[in-house]
Structures are given as C-alpha cells and as structure tokens.
mmCIF file of C-alpha atoms in Angstrom:
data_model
loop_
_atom_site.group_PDB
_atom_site.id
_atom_site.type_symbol
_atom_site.label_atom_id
_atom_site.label_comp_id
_atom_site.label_asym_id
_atom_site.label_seq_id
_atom_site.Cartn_x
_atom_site.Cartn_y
_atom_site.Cartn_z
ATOM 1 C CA UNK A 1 -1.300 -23.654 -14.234
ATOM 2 C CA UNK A 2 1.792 -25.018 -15.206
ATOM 3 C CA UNK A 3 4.028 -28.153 -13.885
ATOM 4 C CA UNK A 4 5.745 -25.389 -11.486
ATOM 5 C CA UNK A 5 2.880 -24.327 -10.197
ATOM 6 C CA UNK A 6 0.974 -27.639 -9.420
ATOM 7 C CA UNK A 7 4.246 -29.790 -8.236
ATOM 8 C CA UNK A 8 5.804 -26.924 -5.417
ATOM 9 C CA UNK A 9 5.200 -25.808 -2.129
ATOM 10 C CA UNK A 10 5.131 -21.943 -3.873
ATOM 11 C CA UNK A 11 3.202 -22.628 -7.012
ATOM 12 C CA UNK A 12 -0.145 -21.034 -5.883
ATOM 13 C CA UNK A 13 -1.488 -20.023 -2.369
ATOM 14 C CA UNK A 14 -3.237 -22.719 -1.234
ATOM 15 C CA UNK A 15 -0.656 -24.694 -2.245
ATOM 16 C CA UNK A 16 1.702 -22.596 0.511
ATOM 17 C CA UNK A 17 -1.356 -23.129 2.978
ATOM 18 C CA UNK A 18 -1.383 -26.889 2.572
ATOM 19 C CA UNK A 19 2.258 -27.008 2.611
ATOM 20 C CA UNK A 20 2.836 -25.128 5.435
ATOM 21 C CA UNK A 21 -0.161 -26.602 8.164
ATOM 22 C CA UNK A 22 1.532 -30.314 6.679
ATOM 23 C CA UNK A 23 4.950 -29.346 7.649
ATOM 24 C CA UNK A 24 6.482 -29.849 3.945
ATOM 25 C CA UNK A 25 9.513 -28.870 3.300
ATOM 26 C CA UNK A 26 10.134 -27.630 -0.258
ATOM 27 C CA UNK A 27 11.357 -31.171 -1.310
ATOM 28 C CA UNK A 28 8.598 -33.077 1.046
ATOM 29 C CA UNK A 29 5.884 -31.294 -0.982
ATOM 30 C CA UNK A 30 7.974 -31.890 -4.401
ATOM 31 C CA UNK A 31 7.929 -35.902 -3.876
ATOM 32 C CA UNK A 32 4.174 -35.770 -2.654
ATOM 33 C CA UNK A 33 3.000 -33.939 -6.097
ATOM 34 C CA UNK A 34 5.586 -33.875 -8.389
ATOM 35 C CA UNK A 35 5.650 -37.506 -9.526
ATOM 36 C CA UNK A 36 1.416 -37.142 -10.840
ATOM 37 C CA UNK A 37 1.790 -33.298 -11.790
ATOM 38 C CA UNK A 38 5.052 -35.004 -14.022
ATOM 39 C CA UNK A 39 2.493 -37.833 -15.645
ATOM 40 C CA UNK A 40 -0.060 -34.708 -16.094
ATOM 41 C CA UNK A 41 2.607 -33.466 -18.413
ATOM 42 C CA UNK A 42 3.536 -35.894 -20.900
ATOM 43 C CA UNK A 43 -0.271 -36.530 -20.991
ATOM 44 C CA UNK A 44 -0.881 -33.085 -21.852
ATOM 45 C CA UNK A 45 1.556 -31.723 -23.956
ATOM 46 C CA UNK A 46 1.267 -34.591 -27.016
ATOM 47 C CA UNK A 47 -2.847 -33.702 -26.462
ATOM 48 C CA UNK A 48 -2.031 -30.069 -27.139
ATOM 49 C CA UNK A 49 0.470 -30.831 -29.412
ATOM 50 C CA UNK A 50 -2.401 -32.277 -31.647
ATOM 51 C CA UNK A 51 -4.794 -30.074 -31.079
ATOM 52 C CA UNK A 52 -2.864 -27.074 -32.213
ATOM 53 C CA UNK A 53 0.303 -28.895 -34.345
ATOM 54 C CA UNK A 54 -1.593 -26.735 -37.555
ATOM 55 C CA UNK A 55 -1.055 -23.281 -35.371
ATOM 56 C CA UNK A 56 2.461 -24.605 -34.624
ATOM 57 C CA UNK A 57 3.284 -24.626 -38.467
ATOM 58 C CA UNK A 58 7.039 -23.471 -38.781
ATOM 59 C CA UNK A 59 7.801 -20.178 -40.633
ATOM 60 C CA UNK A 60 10.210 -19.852 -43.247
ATOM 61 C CA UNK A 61 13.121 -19.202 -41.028
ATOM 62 C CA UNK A 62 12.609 -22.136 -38.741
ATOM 63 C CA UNK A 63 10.871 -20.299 -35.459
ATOM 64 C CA UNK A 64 7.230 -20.756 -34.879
ATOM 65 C CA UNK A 65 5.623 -17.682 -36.038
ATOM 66 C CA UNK A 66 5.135 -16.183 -32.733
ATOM 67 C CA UNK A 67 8.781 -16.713 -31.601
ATOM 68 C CA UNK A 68 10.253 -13.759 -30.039
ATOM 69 C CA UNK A 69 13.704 -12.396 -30.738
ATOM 70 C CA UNK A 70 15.243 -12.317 -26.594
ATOM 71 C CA UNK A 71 17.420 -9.655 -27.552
ATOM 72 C CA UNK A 72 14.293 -7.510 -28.225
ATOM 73 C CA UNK A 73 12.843 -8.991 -24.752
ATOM 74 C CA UNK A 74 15.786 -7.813 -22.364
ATOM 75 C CA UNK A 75 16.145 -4.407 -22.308
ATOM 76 C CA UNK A 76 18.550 -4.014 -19.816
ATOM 77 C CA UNK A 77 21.073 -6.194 -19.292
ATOM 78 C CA UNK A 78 21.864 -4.961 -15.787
ATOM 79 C CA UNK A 79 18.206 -5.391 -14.787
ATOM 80 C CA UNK A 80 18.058 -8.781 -16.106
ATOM 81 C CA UNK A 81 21.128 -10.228 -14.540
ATOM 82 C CA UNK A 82 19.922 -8.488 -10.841
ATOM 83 C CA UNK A 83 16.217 -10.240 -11.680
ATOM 84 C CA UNK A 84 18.310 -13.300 -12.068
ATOM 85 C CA UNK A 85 20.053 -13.142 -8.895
ATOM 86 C CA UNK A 86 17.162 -12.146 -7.101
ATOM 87 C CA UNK A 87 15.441 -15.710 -8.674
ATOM 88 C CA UNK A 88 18.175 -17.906 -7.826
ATOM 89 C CA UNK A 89 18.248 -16.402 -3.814
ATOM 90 C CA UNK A 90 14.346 -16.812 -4.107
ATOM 91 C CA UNK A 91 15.074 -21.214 -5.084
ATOM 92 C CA UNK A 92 18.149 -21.387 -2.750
ATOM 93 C CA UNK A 93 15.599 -19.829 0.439
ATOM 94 C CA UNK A 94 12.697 -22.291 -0.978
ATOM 95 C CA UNK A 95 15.024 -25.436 -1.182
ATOM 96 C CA UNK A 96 16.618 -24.347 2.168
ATOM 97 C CA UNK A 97 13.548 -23.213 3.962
ATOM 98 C CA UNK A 98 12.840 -26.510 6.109
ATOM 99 C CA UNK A 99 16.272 -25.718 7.825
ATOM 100 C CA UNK A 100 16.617 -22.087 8.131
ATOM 101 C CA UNK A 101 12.349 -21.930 9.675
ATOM 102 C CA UNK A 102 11.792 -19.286 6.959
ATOM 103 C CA UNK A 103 8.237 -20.239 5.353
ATOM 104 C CA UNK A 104 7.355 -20.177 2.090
ATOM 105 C CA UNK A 105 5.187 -16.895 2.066
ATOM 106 C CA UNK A 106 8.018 -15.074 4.045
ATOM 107 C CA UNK A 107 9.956 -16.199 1.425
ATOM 108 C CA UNK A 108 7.758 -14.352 -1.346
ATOM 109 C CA UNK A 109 7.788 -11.590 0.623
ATOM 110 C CA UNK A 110 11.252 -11.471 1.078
ATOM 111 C CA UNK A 111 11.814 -11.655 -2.946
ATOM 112 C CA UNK A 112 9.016 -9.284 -3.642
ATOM 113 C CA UNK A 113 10.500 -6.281 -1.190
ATOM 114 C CA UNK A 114 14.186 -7.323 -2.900
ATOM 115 C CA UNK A 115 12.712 -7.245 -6.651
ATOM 116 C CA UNK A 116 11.030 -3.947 -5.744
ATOM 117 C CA UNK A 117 14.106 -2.230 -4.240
ATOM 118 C CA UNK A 118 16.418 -3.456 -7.049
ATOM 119 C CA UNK A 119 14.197 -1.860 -9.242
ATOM 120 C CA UNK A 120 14.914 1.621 -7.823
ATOM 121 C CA UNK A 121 13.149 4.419 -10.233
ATOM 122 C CA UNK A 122 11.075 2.027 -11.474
ATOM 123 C CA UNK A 123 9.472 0.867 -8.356
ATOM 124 C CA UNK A 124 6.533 3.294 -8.881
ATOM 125 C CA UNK A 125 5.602 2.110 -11.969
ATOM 126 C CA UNK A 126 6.058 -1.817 -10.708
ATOM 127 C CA UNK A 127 3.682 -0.963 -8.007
ATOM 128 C CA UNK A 128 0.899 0.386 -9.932
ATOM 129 C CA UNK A 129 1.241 -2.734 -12.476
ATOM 130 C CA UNK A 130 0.054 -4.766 -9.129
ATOM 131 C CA UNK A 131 -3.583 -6.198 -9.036
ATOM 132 C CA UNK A 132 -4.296 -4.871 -5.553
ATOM 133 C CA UNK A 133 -7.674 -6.810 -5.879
ATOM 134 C CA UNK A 134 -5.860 -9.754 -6.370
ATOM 135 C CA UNK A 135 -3.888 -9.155 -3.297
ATOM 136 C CA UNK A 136 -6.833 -8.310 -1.048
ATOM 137 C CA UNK A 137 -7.899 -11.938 -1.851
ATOM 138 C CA UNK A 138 -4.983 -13.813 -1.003
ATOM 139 C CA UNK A 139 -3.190 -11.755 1.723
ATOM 140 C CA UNK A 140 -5.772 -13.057 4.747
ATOM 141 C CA UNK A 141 -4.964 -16.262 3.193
ATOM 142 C CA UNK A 142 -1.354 -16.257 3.283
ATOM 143 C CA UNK A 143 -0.694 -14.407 6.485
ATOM 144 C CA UNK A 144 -1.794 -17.168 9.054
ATOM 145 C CA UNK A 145 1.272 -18.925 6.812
ATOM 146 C CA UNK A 146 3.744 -16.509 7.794
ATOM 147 C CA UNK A 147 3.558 -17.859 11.595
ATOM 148 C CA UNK A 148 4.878 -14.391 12.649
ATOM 149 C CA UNK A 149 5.616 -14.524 16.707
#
C-alpha cells in the first residue's frame, strides 16, 4: 500500500465500496483519510529510512545502486505520452466524478477499455499479462458500485 492507495476513493476496492455506499466524492473521501494516511507517512518513511539507510548506500556516480536510467524505461515515446493522457483523463473523471454521477469503478473501467484500445497490437499481449484470478475476486465486489440502471 502506498499513501495513494490508502488516502483515495480509487486506491483499492473496498476503498471504492466504502466510498461509494458513503456518498464521497473524490475530495470528501481525500479529507476523511488523507490527513492520518499523510501522518502514516512521515512516520514511516524516516523508520524505513533507518532500517535500510546501509542498502541505500550511494554508488559512485551519485544514484542509489538500483536507480534506473528512464530513457531505458520508455520505450516508446508515443506510447508513453498516450499512457499519460489516458492518466490525466483518468484524475480529471475522479476529481470530477461527484458532479458528472460517474462512479469511481465506472471510472476504472472507463480508463482500462481506453488504455487497452490505445494500445492497439499490443492489446493481446496486455490481456494475457492480466491476473484473471485476481479479477474473479474483485469484480462481484465492484459491480454493485457501478449502480448501473
């Protein structure tokens, strides 16, 4: 879990479950769990900063030794700037979704069919990276969410 994941209405499912029966909107559920999942972070970070400062040791260029070079990480520059796009939409629909009645899973939904598609060839491939197990899990628990009429 991360601060992301713990403070927002789309972190995890059950945080879209209790969300969504509450009525939050994306900045109701921020102000209800943001402010202790914020104190949960400066807690935690100087903790695990002094557990593992020794595995944090700098190399002789400067970057911890398991920095990555993000030129090696993007390899497609077109890809990357549509997986961009497709992130900022998703934030703008979660900020938004209190006044245009979309709901949070919807929203994932939404971003998920647009990822896929803007993938094109590679669609295949994304779709056999998915843990369908996973999915079987959380799917009955997300669709009462969707509110679909």
């Amino acid at each position: 879990a991360n601060l992301g994941g713990s403070a927002t209405m789309c972190g995890d499912p059950p945080n879209i479950i209790i969300g969504t029966s509450l009525g939050y909107s994306f900045g109701d559920f921020i102000v209800n769990t943001g402010v202790i999942a914020l104190i949960a972070m400066f807690v935690i970070v100087p903790y695990f900063y002094f557990c593992f400062r020794k595995k944090l040791a700098l190399a002789e260029d400067g970057c911890p030794v398991s920095c990555p070079d993000p030129r090696e990480a993007i390899k497609s520059k077109r890809s990357f700037a549509m997986s961009c796009m497709i992130f900022a939409c998703a934030v703008i629909l979660l900020i938004t979704h209190a006044q245009t009645g979309l709901t949070v899973s919807c929203i994932g939904v939404i971003t998920g069919a647009a990822t896929l598609l803007a993938s094109g060839k590679h669609a295949g491939k994304l779709l056999r990276q998915v843990d369908w197990l996973i999915l079987n899990v959380l799917i009955p628990t997300i669709i009462p969410s969707l509110k679909l009429r």
